[in-house]
Backbone as CSV, one residue per row, in Angstrom:
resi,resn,N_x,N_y,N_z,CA_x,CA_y,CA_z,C_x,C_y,C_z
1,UNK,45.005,108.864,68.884,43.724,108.499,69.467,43.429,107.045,69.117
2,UNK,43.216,106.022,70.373,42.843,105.061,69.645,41.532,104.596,70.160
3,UNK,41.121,103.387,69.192,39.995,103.243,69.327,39.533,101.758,69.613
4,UNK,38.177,101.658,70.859,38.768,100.227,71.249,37.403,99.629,70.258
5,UNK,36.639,98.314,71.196,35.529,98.543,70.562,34.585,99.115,70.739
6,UNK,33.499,98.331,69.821,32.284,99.471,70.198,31.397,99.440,70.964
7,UNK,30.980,100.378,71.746,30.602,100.224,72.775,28.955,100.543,73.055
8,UNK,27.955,99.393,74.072,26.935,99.543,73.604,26.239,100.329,75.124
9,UNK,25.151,101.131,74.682,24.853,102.198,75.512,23.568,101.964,75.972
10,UNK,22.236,101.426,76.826,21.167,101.662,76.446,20.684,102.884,78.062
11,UNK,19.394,103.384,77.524,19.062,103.980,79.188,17.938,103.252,79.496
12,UNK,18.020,104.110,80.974,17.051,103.318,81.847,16.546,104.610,82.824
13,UNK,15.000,104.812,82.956,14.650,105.384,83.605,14.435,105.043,85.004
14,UNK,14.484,105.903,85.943,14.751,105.759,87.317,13.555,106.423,88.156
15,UNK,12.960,106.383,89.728,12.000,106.816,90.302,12.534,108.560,90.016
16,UNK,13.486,108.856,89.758,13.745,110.416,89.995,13.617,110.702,88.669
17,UNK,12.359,112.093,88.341,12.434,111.645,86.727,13.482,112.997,86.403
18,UNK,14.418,113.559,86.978,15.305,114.683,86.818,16.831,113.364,86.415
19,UNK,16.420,112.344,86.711,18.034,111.872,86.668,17.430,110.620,85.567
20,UNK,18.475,109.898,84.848,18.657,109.241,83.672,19.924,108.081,83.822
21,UNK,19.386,106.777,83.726,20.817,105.833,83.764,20.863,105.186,82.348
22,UNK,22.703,105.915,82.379,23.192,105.100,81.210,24.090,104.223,81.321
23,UNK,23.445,102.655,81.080,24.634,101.846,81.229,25.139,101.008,79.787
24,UNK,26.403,100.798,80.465,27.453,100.443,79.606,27.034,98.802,79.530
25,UNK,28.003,98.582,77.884,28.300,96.836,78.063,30.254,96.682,78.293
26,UNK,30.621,97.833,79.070,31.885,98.129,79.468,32.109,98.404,81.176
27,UNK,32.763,97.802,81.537,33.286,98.530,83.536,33.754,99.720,83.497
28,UNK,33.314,100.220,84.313,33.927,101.486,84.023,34.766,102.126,84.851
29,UNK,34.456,101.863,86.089,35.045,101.558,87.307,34.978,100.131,87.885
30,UNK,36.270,99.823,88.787,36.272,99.214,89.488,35.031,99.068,90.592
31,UNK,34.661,97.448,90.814,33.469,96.954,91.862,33.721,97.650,92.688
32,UNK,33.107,98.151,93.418,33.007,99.012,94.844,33.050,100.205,95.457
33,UNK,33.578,100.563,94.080,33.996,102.623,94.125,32.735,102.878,93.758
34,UNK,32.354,103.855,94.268,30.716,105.097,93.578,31.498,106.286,93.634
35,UNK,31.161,106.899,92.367,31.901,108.226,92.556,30.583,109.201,92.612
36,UNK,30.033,109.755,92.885,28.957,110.994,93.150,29.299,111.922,93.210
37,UNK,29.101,112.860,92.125,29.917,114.296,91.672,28.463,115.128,92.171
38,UNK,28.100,116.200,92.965,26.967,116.883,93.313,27.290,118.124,92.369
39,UNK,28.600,118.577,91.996,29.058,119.468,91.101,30.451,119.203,90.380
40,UNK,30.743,120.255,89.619,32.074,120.133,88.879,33.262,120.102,89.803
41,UNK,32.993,121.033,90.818,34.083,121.136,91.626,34.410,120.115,92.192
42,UNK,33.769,119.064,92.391,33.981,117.754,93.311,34.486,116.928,92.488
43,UNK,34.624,117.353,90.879,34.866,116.038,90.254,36.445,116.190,89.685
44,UNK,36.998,116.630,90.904,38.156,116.660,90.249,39.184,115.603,89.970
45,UNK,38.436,114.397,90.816,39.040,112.656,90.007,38.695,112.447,88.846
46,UNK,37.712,112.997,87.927,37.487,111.961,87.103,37.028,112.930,85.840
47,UNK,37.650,113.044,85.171,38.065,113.349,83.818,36.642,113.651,83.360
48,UNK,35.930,112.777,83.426,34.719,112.026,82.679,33.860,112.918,82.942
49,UNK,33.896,113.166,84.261,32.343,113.902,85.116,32.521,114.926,84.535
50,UNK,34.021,115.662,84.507,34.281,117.074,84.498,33.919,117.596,83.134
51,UNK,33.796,116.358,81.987,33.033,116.561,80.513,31.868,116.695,80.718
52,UNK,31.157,115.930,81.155,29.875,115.536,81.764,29.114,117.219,82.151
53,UNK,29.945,117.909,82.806,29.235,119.013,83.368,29.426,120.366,82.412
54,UNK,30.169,120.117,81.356,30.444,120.624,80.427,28.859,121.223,79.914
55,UNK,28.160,120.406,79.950,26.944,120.199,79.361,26.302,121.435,80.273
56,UNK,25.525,122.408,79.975,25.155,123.133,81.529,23.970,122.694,81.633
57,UNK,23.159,121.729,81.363,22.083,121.463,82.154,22.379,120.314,82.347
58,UNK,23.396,119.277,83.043,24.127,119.039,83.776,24.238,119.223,85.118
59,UNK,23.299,118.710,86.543,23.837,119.204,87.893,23.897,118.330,88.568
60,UNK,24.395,116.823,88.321,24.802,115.410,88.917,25.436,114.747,88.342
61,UNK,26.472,114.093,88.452,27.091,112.856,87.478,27.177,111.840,88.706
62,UNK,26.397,111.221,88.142,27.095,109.512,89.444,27.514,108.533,88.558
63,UNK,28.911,107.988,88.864,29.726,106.810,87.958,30.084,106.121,88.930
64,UNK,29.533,104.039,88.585,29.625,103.166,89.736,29.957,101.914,88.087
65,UNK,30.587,100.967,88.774,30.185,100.022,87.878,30.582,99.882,86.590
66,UNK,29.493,99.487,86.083,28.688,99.614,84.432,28.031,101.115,83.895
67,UNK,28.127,101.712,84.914,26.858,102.682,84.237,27.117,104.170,85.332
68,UNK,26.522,105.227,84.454,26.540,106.763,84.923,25.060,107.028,84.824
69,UNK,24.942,107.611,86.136,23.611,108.073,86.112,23.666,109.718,86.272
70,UNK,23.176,110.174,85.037,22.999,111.863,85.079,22.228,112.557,85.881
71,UNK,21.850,113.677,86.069,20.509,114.574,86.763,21.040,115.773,86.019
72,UNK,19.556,115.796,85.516,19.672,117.356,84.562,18.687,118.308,85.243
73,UNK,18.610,119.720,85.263,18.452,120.684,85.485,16.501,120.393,85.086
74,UNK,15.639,120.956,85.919,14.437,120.618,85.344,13.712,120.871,84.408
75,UNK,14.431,122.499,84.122,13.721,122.970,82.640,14.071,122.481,81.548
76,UNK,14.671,121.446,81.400,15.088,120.865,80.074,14.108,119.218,80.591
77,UNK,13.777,118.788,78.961,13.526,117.636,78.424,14.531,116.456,78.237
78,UNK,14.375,115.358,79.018,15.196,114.372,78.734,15.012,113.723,76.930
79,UNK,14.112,114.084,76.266,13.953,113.959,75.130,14.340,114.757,74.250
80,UNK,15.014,116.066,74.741,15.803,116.975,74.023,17.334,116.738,74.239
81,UNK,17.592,115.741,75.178,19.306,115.653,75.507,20.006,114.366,75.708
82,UNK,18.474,113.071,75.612,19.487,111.998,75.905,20.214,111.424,75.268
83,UNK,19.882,111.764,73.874,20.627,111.405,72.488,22.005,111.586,72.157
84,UNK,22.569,113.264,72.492,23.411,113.820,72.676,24.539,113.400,73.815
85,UNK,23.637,112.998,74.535,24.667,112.949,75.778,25.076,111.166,75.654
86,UNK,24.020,110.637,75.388,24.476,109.097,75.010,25.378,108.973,73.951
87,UNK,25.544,109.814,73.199,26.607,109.406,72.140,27.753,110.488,72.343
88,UNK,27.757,111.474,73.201,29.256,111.844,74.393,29.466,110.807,74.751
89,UNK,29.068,110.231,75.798,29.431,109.079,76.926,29.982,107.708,75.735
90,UNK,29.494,107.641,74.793,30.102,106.272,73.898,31.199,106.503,73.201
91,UNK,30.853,107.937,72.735,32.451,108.189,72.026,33.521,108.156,73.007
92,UNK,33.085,109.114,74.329,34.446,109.004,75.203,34.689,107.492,75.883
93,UNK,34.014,106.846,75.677,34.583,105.356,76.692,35.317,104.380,75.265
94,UNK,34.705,104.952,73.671,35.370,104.011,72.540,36.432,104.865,72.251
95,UNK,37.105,106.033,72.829,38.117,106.241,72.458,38.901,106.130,73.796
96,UNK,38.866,105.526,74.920,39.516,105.006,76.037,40.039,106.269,76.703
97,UNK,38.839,107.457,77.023,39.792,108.293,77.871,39.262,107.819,79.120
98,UNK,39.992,108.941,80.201,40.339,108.503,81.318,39.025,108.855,81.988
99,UNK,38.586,108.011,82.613,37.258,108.326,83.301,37.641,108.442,84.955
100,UNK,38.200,108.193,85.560,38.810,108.043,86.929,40.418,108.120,86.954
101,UNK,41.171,109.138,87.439,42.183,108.967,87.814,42.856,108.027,88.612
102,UNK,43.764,107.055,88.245,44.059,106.543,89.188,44.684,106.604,90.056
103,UNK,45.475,107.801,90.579,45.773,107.971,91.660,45.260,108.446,92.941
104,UNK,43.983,108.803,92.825,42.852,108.524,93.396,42.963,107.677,94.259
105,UNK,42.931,107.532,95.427,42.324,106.220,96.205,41.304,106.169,97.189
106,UNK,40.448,105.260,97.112,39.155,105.266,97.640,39.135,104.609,98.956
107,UNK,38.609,105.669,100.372,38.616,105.395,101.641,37.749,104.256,102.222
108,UNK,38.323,103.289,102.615,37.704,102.321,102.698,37.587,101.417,104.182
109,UNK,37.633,102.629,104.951,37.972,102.184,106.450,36.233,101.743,106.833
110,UNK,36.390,100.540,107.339,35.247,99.810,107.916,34.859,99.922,109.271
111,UNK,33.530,100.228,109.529,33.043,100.632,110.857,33.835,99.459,111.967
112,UNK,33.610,99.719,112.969,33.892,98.363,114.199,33.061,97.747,114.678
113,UNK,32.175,98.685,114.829,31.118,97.871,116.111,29.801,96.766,115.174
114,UNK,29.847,96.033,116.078,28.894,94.405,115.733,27.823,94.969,114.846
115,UNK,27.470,96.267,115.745,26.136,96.941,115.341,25.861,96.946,113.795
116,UNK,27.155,97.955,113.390,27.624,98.868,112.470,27.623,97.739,111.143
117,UNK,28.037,96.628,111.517,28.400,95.348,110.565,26.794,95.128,110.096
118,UNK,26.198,94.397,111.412,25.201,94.474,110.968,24.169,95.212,110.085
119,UNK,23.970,96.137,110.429,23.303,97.011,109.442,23.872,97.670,108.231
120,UNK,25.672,97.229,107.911,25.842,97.561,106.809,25.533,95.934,105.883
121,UNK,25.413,94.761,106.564,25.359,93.563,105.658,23.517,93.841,105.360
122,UNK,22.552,93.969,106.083,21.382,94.338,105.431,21.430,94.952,104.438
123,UNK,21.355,96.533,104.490,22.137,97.027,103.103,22.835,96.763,101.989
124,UNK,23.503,96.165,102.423,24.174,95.440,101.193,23.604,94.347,100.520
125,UNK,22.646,93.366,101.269,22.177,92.109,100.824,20.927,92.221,100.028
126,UNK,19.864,93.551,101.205,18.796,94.174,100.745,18.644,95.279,100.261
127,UNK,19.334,96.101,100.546,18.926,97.405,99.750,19.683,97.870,98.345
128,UNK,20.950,97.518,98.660,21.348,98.257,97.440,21.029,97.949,96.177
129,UNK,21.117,96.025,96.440,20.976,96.046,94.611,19.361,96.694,93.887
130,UNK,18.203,97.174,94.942,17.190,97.527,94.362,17.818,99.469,94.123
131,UNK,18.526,99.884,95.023,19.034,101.350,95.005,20.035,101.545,93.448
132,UNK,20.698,100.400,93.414,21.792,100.503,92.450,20.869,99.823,91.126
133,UNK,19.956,99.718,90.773,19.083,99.455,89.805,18.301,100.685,89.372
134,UNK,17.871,101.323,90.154,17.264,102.555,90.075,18.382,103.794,89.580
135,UNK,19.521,103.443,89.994,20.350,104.246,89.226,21.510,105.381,90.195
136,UNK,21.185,104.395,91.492,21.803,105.379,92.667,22.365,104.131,93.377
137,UNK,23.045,105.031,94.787,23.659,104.220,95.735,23.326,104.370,97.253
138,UNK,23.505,104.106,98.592,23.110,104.417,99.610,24.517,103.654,100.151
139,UNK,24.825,104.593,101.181,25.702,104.369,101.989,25.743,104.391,103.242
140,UNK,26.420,103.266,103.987,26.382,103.402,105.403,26.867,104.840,105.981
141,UNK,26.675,105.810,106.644,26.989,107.188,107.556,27.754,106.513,109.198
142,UNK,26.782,106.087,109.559,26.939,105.867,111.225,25.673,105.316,111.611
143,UNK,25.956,105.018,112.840,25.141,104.610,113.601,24.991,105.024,115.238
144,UNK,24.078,105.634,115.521,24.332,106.006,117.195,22.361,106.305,117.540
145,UNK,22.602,106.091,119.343,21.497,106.094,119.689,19.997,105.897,119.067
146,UNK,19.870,104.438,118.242,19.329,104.035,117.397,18.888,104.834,116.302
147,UNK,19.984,105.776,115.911,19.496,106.445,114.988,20.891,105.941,113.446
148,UNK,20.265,105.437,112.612,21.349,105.011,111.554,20.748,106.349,110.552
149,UNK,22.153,106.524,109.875,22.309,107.920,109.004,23.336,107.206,108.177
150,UNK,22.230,107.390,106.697,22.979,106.894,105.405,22.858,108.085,104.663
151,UNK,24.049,107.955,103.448,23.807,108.981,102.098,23.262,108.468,101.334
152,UNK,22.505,108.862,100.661,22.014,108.847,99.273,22.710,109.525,97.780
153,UNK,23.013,108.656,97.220,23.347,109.603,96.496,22.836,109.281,94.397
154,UNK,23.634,109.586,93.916,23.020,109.379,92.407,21.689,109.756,91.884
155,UNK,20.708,109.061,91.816,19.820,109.468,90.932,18.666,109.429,92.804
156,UNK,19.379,108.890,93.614,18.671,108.998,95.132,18.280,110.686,95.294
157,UNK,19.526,111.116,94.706,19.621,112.524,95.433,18.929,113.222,95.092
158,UNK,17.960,113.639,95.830,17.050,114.729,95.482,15.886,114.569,94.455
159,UNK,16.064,112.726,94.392,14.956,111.928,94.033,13.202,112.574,94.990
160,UNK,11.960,112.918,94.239,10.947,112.847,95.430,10.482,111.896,95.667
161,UNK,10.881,110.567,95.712,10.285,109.439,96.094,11.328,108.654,97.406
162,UNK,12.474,109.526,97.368,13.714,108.728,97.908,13.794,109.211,99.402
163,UNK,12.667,109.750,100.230,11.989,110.157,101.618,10.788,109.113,101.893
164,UNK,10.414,108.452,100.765,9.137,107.332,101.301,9.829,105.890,101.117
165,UNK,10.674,105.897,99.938,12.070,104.697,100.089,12.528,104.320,101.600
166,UNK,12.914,105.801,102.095,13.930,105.619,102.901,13.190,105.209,103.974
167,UNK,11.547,105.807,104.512,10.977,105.502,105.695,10.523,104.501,105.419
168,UNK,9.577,103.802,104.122,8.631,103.045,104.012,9.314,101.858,103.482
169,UNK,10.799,102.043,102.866,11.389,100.412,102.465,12.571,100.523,103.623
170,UNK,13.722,101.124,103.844,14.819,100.748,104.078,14.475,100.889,105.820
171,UNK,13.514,101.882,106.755,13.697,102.268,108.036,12.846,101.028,108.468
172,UNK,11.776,100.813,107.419,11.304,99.245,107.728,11.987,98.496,107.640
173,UNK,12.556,98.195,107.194,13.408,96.590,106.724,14.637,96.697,107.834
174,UNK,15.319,98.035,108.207,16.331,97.771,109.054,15.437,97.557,110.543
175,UNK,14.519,98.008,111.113,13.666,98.167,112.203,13.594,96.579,112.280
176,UNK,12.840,95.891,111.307,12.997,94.025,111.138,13.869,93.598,111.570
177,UNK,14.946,93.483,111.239,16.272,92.790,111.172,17.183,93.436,112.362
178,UNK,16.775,94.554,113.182,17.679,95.052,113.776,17.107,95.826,114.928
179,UNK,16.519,95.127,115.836,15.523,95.781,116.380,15.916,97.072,117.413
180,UNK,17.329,96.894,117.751,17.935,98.115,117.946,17.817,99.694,117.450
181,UNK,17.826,99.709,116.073,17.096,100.385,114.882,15.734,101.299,114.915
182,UNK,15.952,102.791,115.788,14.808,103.355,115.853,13.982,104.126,114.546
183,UNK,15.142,104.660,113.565,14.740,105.568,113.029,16.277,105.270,111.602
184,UNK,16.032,105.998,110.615,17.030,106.362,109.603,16.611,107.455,108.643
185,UNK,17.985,108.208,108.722,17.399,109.454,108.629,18.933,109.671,106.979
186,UNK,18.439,110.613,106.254,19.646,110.975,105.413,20.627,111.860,105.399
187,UNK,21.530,111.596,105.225,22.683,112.492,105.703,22.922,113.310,104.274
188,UNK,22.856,114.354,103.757,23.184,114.960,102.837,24.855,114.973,102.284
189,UNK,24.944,114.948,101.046,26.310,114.762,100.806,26.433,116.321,99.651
């Protein structure tokens, strides 16, 4: 077992008060991958999550970046578990296990149409870094008959604030910039 250094952990609370971000002063993944585990069964890339759910009040792992954002079960206290689970997550990243398989590879086929560009560079310029601060991610879905359909996912998911986000920041801001843009709706993952 070896051991790298030490690694520093702090959290951060998010609009969803069921979910919890812990970030690293370590990468943990590669820029651009989001992994969003909705259960154990999905996490069968990544070593990490599949500890992660170990935990049974445990029913989200999202790993992007710097940082994992949890969602715990509601009858439990984030003041009864974040302690515990913050010093899981430090021991396993200072003893260098595997958090992502790498043989894994992440689908990365890019829409075509002008449209599609467009409204994924909004997103990207405007929305995410306030989504990926909060402790989640949003993803382009599609686009058709002015209707754009993104995922939500991480600490988004099943956030109750992340239905007035979506109409009152992001369906505005794309409606601005894109006047094509009737409506955006969430695509469940």
């Amino acid at each position: 077992m070896k051991m790298s250094k030490n690694v520093n952990i702090y959290l951060e609370a998010n609009p969803n008060p069921n979910s919890l971000k812990f970030v690293t002063d370590k990468i943990l993944i590669d820029d651009g991958i989001i992994k969003d585990y909705p259960d154990v069964e999905s996490a069968i890339d990544s070593p990490l999550a599949i500890s992660l759910f170990e935990f049974k009040y445990i029913k989200r792992v999202f790993i992007m970046s710097n940082f994992i954002t949890l969602t715990k079960n509601e009858d439990i206290s984030w003041d009864d578990i974040k302690i515990e689970l913050r010093d899981f997550i430090k021991k396993y990243i200072e003893e260098e296990k595997t958090i992502l398989n790498k043989s894994i590879t992440e689908d990365n086929s890019t829409p075509h149409g002008d449209l599609d560009k467009k409204i994924i560079e909004v997103l990207e310029e405007y929305i995410k870094p306030a989504v990926e601060q909060d402790g989640g991610a949003i993803q382009f879905e599609s686009y058709n008959n002015g209707i754009v359909k993104v995922s939500l996912q991480g600490a988004c998911s099943g956030c109750p604030s992340s239905m007035i986000t979506l109409k009152a920041g992001i369906e505005k801001l794309l409606k601005r910039f894109i006047p094509e843009v009737n409506e955006v709706v969430a695509q469940e993952i």
